[in-house]
Coordinates of C-alpha atoms in Angstrom, one line a residue:
Chain A
X222 CA 132.7 48.1 60.2
X223 CA 131.9 50.7 61.8
X224 CA 135.1 52.7 63.0
X225 CA 134.5 54.8 66.1
X226 CA 136.0 57.7 66.7
X227 CA 135.3 59.3 70.3
X228 CA 138.1 61.8 69.4
X229 CA 135.9 64.0 67.8
X230 CA 133.7 64.6 71.0
X231 CA 136.1 66.2 72.7
X232 CA 135.7 69.8 70.8
X233 CA 132.4 69.7 72.1
X234 CA 133.5 69.1 75.8
X235 CA 132.1 72.8 77.0
X236 CA 128.9 71.8 75.2
X237 CA 128.1 68.4 77.1
X238 CA 128.8 69.6 80.5
X239 CA 126.8 73.1 80.2
X240 CA 124.0 70.2 79.3
X241 CA 124.9 67.9 81.9
X242 CA 124.8 71.7 84.5
X243 CA 121.6 71.6 83.3
X244 CA 120.3 68.3 83.8
X245 CA 122.0 68.5 86.9
X246 CA 120.4 71.9 87.8
X247 CA 117.2 70.9 86.8
X248 CA 116.5 67.5 88.9
X249 CA 117.8 69.4 91.8
X250 CA 114.7 71.4 91.5
X251 CA 112.6 69.2 90.9
X252 CA 113.1 67.1 93.6
X253 CA 113.0 69.4 96.2
X254 CA 109.4 71.5 94.3
X255 CA 108.4 67.9 93.9
X256 CA 109.0 66.9 97.4
X257 CA 106.7 69.9 98.7
X258 CA 104.1 68.9 96.0
X259 CA 104.9 65.6 97.7
X260 CA 103.7 66.5 100.9
X261 CA 100.7 68.9 100.2
X262 CA 99.9 65.7 98.4
X263 CA 100.2 62.7 101.1
X264 CA 98.7 65.3 103.4
X265 CA 96.0 66.2 101.7
X266 CA 94.7 62.4 100.6
X267 CA 94.9 62.5 104.2
X268 CA 93.2 64.5 105.6
X269 CA 89.9 64.2 107.8
X270 CA 87.7 66.8 104.9
X271 CA 86.9 64.6 101.8
X272 CA 86.7 67.6 99.8
X273 CA 90.0 67.7 100.5
X274 CA 91.6 64.3 100.6
X275 CA 89.3 64.4 97.3
X276 CA 91.0 67.2 95.3
X277 CA 94.3 65.5 96.5
X278 CA 93.6 62.3 94.5
X279 CA 92.3 63.8 91.5
X280 CA 95.4 65.6 90.8
X281 CA 98.0 62.9 91.9
X282 CA 96.3 60.6 89.5
X283 CA 96.0 62.2 87.1
X284 CA 99.7 62.9 87.7
X285 CA 100.4 59.5 87.7
X286 CA 98.2 58.0 85.2
X287 CA 99.2 60.5 82.5
X288 CA 103.0 60.2 80.6
X289 CA 105.4 62.4 81.6
X290 CA 106.1 63.4 77.7
X291 CA 102.6 64.3 77.2
X292 CA 102.2 66.5 80.5
X293 CA 105.6 67.8 79.3
X294 CA 103.9 69.0 75.6
X295 CA 100.7 69.8 77.4
X296 CA 102.1 72.6 79.9
X297 CA 104.4 74.0 77.4
X298 CA 101.2 74.0 74.7
X299 CA 98.2 73.8 76.4
X300 CA 97.9 75.1 79.0
X301 CA 99.5 78.9 78.7
X302 CA 96.4 78.6 76.4
X303 CA 93.8 77.6 78.4
X304 CA 95.4 79.7 81.7
X305 CA 96.0 82.8 79.3
X306 CA 99.9 83.1 80.7
X307 CA 103.3 82.6 79.4
X308 CA 105.7 80.0 79.9
X309 CA 109.1 79.5 78.9
X310 CA 109.9 76.1 78.0
X311 CA 112.5 75.6 81.2
X312 CA 109.3 77.0 83.6
X313 CA 107.0 74.4 82.1
X314 CA 109.0 71.2 81.8
X315 CA 109.6 72.5 85.4
X316 CA 106.1 72.5 86.3
X317 CA 105.2 69.4 84.3
X318 CA 108.0 67.0 85.9
X319 CA 107.7 68.7 89.6
X320 CA 104.0 67.8 89.3
X321 CA 105.0 64.2 88.3
X322 CA 107.5 63.3 90.0
X323 CA 105.3 65.0 93.5
X324 CA 102.8 63.0 92.5
X325 CA 104.8 59.7 93.3
X326 CA 106.5 61.5 96.0
X327 CA 103.2 61.7 97.1
X328 CA 102.2 58.1 97.3
X329 CA 105.8 57.4 98.7
X330 CA 105.0 59.9 101.7
X331 CA 101.5 58.3 102.4
X332 CA 102.7 54.8 102.5
X333 CA 105.5 55.9 104.7
X334 CA 103.0 58.0 107.5
X335 CA 100.5 55.6 107.3
X336 CA 102.9 52.4 108.0
X337 CA 103.5 53.4 111.5
X338 CA 101.7 51.5 114.3
X339 CA 98.2 53.6 115.3
X340 CA 99.6 52.9 118.9
X341 CA 101.8 55.5 118.2
X342 CA 99.5 58.1 117.5
X343 CA 97.5 57.4 120.0
X344 CA 100.3 57.3 122.4
X345 CA 101.2 60.7 121.8
X346 CA 97.2 61.6 121.8
X347 CA 97.3 60.4 125.3
X348 CA 99.9 62.3 126.3
X349 CA 97.7 65.4 125.5
X350 CA 99.8 66.0 121.9
X351 CA 97.6 67.5 119.5
X352 CA 97.6 66.0 115.8
X353 CA 99.8 67.9 114.7
X354 CA 102.4 67.3 117.7
X355 CA 102.2 63.7 117.4
X356 CA 102.6 64.0 113.8
X357 CA 105.6 65.8 114.2
X358 CA 107.1 64.3 117.1
X359 CA 106.5 60.9 116.7
X360 CA 105.0 59.9 113.9
X361 CA 107.2 61.4 110.9
X362 CA 110.7 60.8 112.5
X363 CA 109.6 57.1 111.8
X364 CA 107.8 57.5 109.1
X365 CA 111.1 59.6 107.5
X366 CA 112.9 56.6 107.7
X367 CA 110.9 54.4 105.9
X368 CA 110.9 56.1 103.5
X369 CA 113.8 57.3 102.5
X370 CA 114.9 54.7 100.0
X371 CA 111.9 54.7 98.1
X372 CA 112.1 59.0 97.5
X373 CA 115.8 57.8 97.0
X374 CA 114.7 55.3 93.8
X375 CA 112.2 58.2 92.5
X376 CA 114.4 60.8 92.1
X377 CA 116.8 58.7 90.7
X378 CA 113.7 58.2 88.3
X379 CA 113.6 62.2 88.0
X380 CA 116.8 62.3 87.1
X381 CA 117.0 59.7 84.2
X382 CA 113.3 61.9 83.4
X383 CA 114.6 65.2 82.8
X384 CA 116.4 63.9 79.6
X385 CA 112.7 64.1 78.0
X386 CA 112.9 68.5 78.4
X387 CA 114.8 68.1 75.4
X388 CA 111.2 67.9 73.1
X389 CA 110.6 71.7 74.4
X390 CA 114.6 72.2 73.5
X391 CA 115.7 73.2 76.7
X392 CA 119.4 72.5 76.7
X393 CA 119.8 69.5 78.8
X394 CA 122.4 67.3 78.0
X395 CA 120.6 65.6 75.4
X396 CA 119.6 68.5 73.8
X397 CA 122.7 69.6 73.8
X398 CA 124.2 66.2 73.0
X399 CA 121.5 66.2 69.7
X400 CA 123.5 69.3 68.9
X401 CA 126.8 67.8 69.0
X402 CA 125.8 64.9 66.5
X403 CA 124.1 67.2 64.1
X404 CA 127.3 69.3 64.1
X405 CA 129.7 66.4 63.8
X406 CA 127.8 63.8 62.0
X407 CA 129.0 61.1 64.8
X408 CA 125.6 60.5 66.3
X409 CA 126.9 56.9 68.0
X410 CA 129.6 58.4 69.6
X411 CA 127.4 61.3 71.1
X412 CA 124.4 59.3 72.1
X413 CA 127.2 56.5 73.7
X414 CA 128.6 58.9 75.5
X415 CA 125.5 60.7 77.4
X416 CA 124.5 57.1 78.1
X417 CA 127.4 56.9 79.9
X418 CA 127.2 60.0 81.5
X419 CA 123.8 59.4 82.9
X420 CA 125.1 55.8 84.5
X421 CA 128.3 57.2 85.7
X422 CA 126.3 59.5 87.6
X423 CA 123.5 57.5 88.9
X424 CA 125.5 54.0 89.4
X425 CA 127.1 55.3 92.7
X426 CA 123.4 56.8 93.6
X427 CA 121.5 53.3 93.5
X428 CA 125.0 51.7 95.1
X429 CA 124.3 54.0 98.0
X430 CA 120.6 53.9 98.5
X431 CA 121.0 49.8 98.5
X432 CA 123.6 50.0 101.5
X433 CA 120.8 52.6 102.9
X434 CA 118.1 50.0 102.2
X435 CA 120.5 47.6 104.4
X436 CA 121.6 50.0 106.9
X437 CA 117.8 50.4 107.6
X438 CA 116.2 47.0 107.4
X439 CA 118.9 46.3 109.9
X440 CA 117.7 48.7 112.1
X441 CA 114.4 48.2 112.6
Chain B
X232 CA 77.2 63.8 141.6
X233 CA 78.9 63.3 144.7
X234 CA 81.6 65.8 146.0
X235 CA 84.5 62.8 146.0
X236 CA 84.1 61.6 142.0
X237 CA 86.6 61.9 140.2
X238 CA 85.0 60.5 137.3
X239 CA 81.5 60.5 136.6
X240 CA 80.3 58.8 133.2
X241 CA 76.2 59.2 132.6
X242 CA 74.5 57.3 129.6
X243 CA 77.6 56.2 127.6
X244 CA 76.7 55.1 124.1
X245 CA 79.3 54.0 121.6
X246 CA 78.7 52.2 118.3
X247 CA 81.4 51.1 115.5
X248 CA 78.9 50.8 112.1
X249 CA 75.8 48.9 113.3
X250 CA 77.5 47.0 115.8
X251 CA 76.7 48.8 119.2
X252 CA 79.4 48.0 121.7
X253 CA 78.3 50.6 124.5
X254 CA 75.0 50.6 125.5
X255 CA 74.0 53.3 128.0
X256 CA 76.6 52.5 130.6
X257 CA 77.0 55.3 133.7
X258 CA 79.7 54.6 136.2
X259 CA 81.5 56.9 139.0
X260 CA 85.5 56.4 140.4
X261 CA 85.7 57.4 143.6
X262 CA 88.6 60.2 144.1
X263 CA 91.7 57.3 144.6
X264 CA 89.3 55.1 143.9
X265 CA 90.7 51.8 141.9
X266 CA 87.8 50.6 140.1
X267 CA 88.6 46.9 138.0
X268 CA 86.9 46.5 134.6
X269 CA 86.8 42.5 134.0
X270 CA 84.4 40.7 131.0
X271 CA 85.1 38.8 127.8
X272 CA 86.5 40.4 124.9
X273 CA 84.3 42.5 122.7
X274 CA 82.1 43.2 126.4
X275 CA 83.3 47.2 125.7
X276 CA 85.7 47.5 128.1
X277 CA 88.6 48.2 126.5
X278 CA 86.0 50.7 124.3
X279 CA 85.1 51.9 127.7
X280 CA 88.0 52.6 128.9
X281 CA 89.2 54.8 125.9
X282 CA 86.5 57.0 126.3
X283 CA 87.1 58.2 129.4
X284 CA 90.5 60.2 128.1
X285 CA 88.6 60.5 125.1
X286 CA 90.6 58.8 122.4
X287 CA 87.2 57.2 121.6
X288 CA 84.9 59.7 121.0
X289 CA 81.3 58.6 122.2
X290 CA 77.4 58.5 120.0
X291 CA 76.2 59.8 123.1
X292 CA 76.3 60.6 126.9
X293 CA 78.6 62.8 128.9
X294 CA 82.4 62.2 130.4
X295 CA 83.3 64.4 133.6
X296 CA 87.2 63.8 134.9
X297 CA 87.9 66.1 137.4
X298 CA 86.1 69.4 137.0
X299 CA 85.9 68.8 132.4
X300 CA 82.3 67.6 131.7
X301 CA 81.8 66.7 128.0
X302 CA 78.6 65.9 126.6
X303 CA 77.5 63.9 123.0
X304 CA 75.0 63.3 121.4
X305 CA 72.8 65.4 119.4
X306 CA 72.5 69.1 119.6
X307 CA 76.2 69.0 121.3
X308 CA 79.2 70.9 119.1
X309 CA 81.9 68.4 118.4
X310 CA 85.2 69.0 120.7
X311 CA 88.3 71.0 119.4
X312 CA 91.6 68.9 118.7
X313 CA 93.2 71.7 120.9
X314 CA 90.5 71.5 124.0
X315 CA 90.6 67.6 123.7
X316 CA 94.4 67.3 123.8
X317 CA 94.3 69.5 127.2
X318 CA 92.1 66.9 128.8
X319 CA 93.9 64.8 127.7
X320 CA 97.4 65.6 129.2
X321 CA 95.3 65.4 133.1
X322 CA 94.5 61.7 132.0
X323 CA 97.2 58.7 131.5
X324 CA 96.9 55.5 129.5
X325 CA 98.8 52.2 129.6
X326 CA 98.6 50.1 126.6
X327 CA 98.6 46.8 126.5
X328 CA 101.7 46.8 123.7
X329 CA 102.6 49.8 125.6
X330 CA 103.3 52.0 122.5
X331 CA 106.5 53.3 123.6
X332 CA 108.3 55.9 121.1
X333 CA 110.4 53.5 119.9
X334 CA 113.4 55.8 118.3
X335 CA 113.4 58.0 121.5
X336 CA 115.5 56.3 124.4
X337 CA 113.4 55.4 127.3
X338 CA 114.3 59.3 129.5
X339 CA 113.3 60.8 125.9
X340 CA 110.4 59.0 126.5
X341 CA 109.6 59.6 129.7
X342 CA 110.2 63.6 128.9
X343 CA 108.2 63.5 125.5
X344 CA 104.8 64.4 127.6
X345 CA 106.3 67.3 129.7
X346 CA 108.7 69.0 126.9
X347 CA 106.4 68.8 124.0
X348 CA 102.6 69.0 125.9
X349 CA 103.2 70.6 129.2
X350 CA 106.7 73.0 127.6
X351 CA 108.7 72.4 130.6
X352 CA 112.4 73.3 130.0
X353 CA 114.3 70.5 128.6
X354 CA 116.7 70.3 131.7
X355 CA 113.0 70.1 134.6
X356 CA 111.7 67.7 132.8
X357 CA 115.1 65.0 132.6
X358 CA 114.8 65.6 136.6
X359 CA 111.4 65.0 136.6
X360 CA 112.0 62.0 133.7
X361 CA 114.2 60.3 136.3
X362 CA 112.8 60.5 139.1
X363 CA 109.7 58.6 137.2
X364 CA 111.9 55.8 135.7
X365 CA 113.9 55.4 139.8
X366 CA 110.2 54.8 140.9
X367 CA 109.3 52.1 138.5
X368 CA 112.9 50.5 139.1
X369 CA 114.9 51.4 135.8
X370 CA 116.4 54.4 136.8
X371 CA 119.5 52.7 134.8
X372 CA 117.9 52.1 131.4
X373 CA 117.8 56.1 130.8
X374 CA 119.6 55.8 128.0
X375 CA 118.8 53.0 126.0
X376 CA 116.0 52.1 123.8
X377 CA 112.8 50.5 124.0
X378 CA 113.9 47.6 121.6
X379 CA 116.7 46.8 124.1
X380 CA 114.2 45.9 127.2
X381 CA 111.7 43.2 128.2
X382 CA 108.5 43.2 127.8
X383 CA 107.8 44.2 132.1
X384 CA 110.3 47.1 131.7
X385 CA 108.8 48.1 128.4
X386 CA 105.3 48.2 130.4
X387 CA 107.2 50.3 133.5
X388 CA 108.4 52.7 131.4
X389 CA 105.5 53.0 129.9
X390 CA 103.8 53.4 133.4
X391 CA 106.8 55.7 134.2
X392 CA 106.0 58.1 130.9
X393 CA 102.2 58.6 131.4
X394 CA 103.2 59.4 135.4
X395 CA 105.6 62.4 133.9
X396 CA 102.7 64.2 132.5
X397 CA 101.4 64.2 136.6
X398 CA 97.6 63.3 136.0
X399 CA 94.7 63.1 138.4
X400 CA 93.6 59.9 136.6
X401 CA 95.6 56.6 135.7
X402 CA 93.9 54.3 133.2
X403 CA 95.3 50.7 132.2
X404 CA 94.2 49.2 129.0
X405 CA 94.8 45.6 129.7
X406 CA 98.3 46.6 130.3
X407 CA 99.7 43.4 131.6
X408 CA 98.3 40.9 128.8
X409 CA 101.0 41.1 126.6
X410 CA 103.0 40.2 128.6
X411 CA 104.9 36.4 129.5
X412 CA 104.0 35.2 132.5
X413 CA 107.1 35.9 134.7
X414 CA 106.8 39.5 133.8
X415 CA 103.1 40.0 135.0
X416 CA 104.4 40.4 138.6
X417 CA 106.8 43.3 138.1
X418 CA 104.0 45.1 136.6
X419 CA 101.4 44.7 138.9
X420 CA 103.6 45.6 141.8
X421 CA 104.1 49.5 140.5
X422 CA 100.0 49.1 139.8
X423 CA 99.5 48.1 142.9
X424 CA 101.9 51.1 144.1
X425 CA 100.5 53.9 142.6
X426 CA 97.2 52.6 144.3
X427 CA 98.5 52.7 148.0
X428 CA 99.7 56.2 146.6
X429 CA 96.3 56.9 146.1
X430 CA 95.9 57.9 142.6
X431 CA 92.3 57.3 141.1
X432 CA 93.0 54.2 138.3
X433 CA 90.3 52.1 136.1
X434 CA 91.9 48.7 135.2
X435 CA 90.6 47.0 132.4
X436 CA 92.4 43.3 133.4
X437 CA 91.8 40.1 132.9
X438 CA 94.1 39.2 136.4
X439 CA 91.2 38.2 138.7
X440 CA 93.3 37.8 141.5
X441 CA 94.8 41.0 140.9
X442 CA 91.9 42.9 140.6
X443 CA 90.8 41.3 144.0
X444 CA 93.8 42.5 145.8
X445 CA 94.2 46.3 144.1
X446 CA 90.9 47.7 143.3
X447 CA 88.1 49.2 145.4
X448 CA 85.2 48.1 142.8
X449 CA 84.7 45.8 140.2
X450 CA 82.5 46.2 137.2
X451 CA 81.8 43.4 135.1
X452 CA 80.4 44.0 131.9
X453 CA 79.1 42.0 128.7
X454 CA 78.1 42.3 125.6
X455 CA 78.5 46.8 125.9
X456 CA 76.2 46.5 129.3
X457 CA 77.3 46.6 133.4
X458 CA 76.1 43.2 134.4
X459 CA 77.2 43.7 137.9
X460 CA 79.3 46.2 139.7
X461 CA 80.2 46.1 143.8
X462 CA 83.1 45.9 145.6
X463 CA 85.9 44.1 143.7
X464 CA 85.8 41.0 146.7
X465 CA 82.6 40.6 147.3
X466 CA 82.1 40.4 143.1
X467 CA 84.4 37.9 143.0
X468 CA 84.1 35.7 146.1
X469 CA 80.4 36.3 145.2
X470 CA 79.0 37.0 142.2
X471 CA 75.0 37.6 142.0
X472 CA 75.0 37.3 138.3
X473 CA 74.9 34.1 136.8
X474 CA 77.1 35.5 133.4
X475 CA 79.9 37.2 136.5
X476 CA 79.3 33.3 137.5
X477 CA 80.1 31.9 134.9
X478 CA 83.3 34.3 133.5
X479 CA 84.7 34.2 136.5
X480 CA 85.2 30.6 136.6
X481 CA 87.6 30.6 134.2
X482 CA 90.0 32.3 136.1
X483 CA 92.3 31.9 139.4
X484 CA 90.5 34.2 141.6
X485 CA 92.3 33.8 144.7
X486 CA 96.1 33.8 145.0
X487 CA 97.9 31.0 143.0
X488 CA 95.1 28.9 144.2
X489 CA 92.8 26.9 141.7
X490 CA 89.3 27.9 141.2
X491 CA 87.3 25.0 143.0
X492 CA 85.2 24.3 140.3
X493 CA 88.5 23.2 137.9
X494 CA 89.0 20.6 140.5
X495 CA 87.9 17.3 138.0

């Protein structure tokens, strides 16, 4: 029978905290950047111009339909050679994860926008609004309300996806725990603790999202 | 073109795919005139109405409202969105399904056009909006959201919202078709009041008795063409065309009286 000894992890506490800080910071960056990409992607797919729609769709499908792990490796090893630029592992993984998340966000945003009854933008147009004005004043305020639960869920997935950056030696929580596991010869304790740490952050978040969904359902 | 005509439509054509919904339509509405558009569903009357404020862009012909004229078809330029928006600001439209903005109170709904489109100061827009709500008899509902209103009240708010833009012309697209029968009257009386104030209006409606009361001219459309046109009472009481007679036989034409041919 295996003798558990979680006490040994205490001496690695700064390492774990450091890793957790990187994970959380990374999540914030890729959620914000991803939402920006997602907004561009959504409006791209809704553009009046076919060429713009095509470019946006190609990007979205390319990132939605390839595994994020492959994208991470490709952005770090292949892209610098193709583009002739040097990228740190952090830049490469931030870019890959933001674009990956952005492709999903853009589908959520697009879905939210087109779910709003066409009569709403028609009413705006009939008042003399430009398409931009009716999007900002009429459609988006209603659409955002519908998008929020799905955007939150996608962000939770993004939080978990940051664990993959450890393959590029970005010192996140998983990477630091690998260091700790090798050093202590206690991988079972280490990885169990890491799993608990992720769950401890995400479970409260999912409860908040679920509450929000219920509140929105009542408001509709 | 007569000096008094407010709306002038010439040779209007529109197809959706291979379906030709408007075939060479011409129409004049005098300043202060009220024209009722009637006809079976699919006759193109709603599309025609939506061509007047260019919510639907015609394939050919021309549309003039007031001093602004647009021509469509070969050799004409596409109208840019800014010009289009400016033009639409001078016409008010009321929709079958109200299309109120659900995330705004009724007051905000009515203020939205003046504030966003006309760049009016909030305080002035609020004064204007409250006056318009009072006019449709809903001053006390200013701070409620549309979801809390009855259908008739919603439609009256929608009329107030359109009037707040102080339009030259009002377009009604089956404004009472989605209402419970007992709520139709309150909306019709608001429209009737507008007519008596001299508002130029085009009304797509199935309320034949109402059209007879309020409209001075009536146009019967079928399959994308104008079948019959004339003074409203004359067309309703003595239709010339067989198609008009057939269509009108389905309705109570005068007040609450049943149509003569419905009596067994």
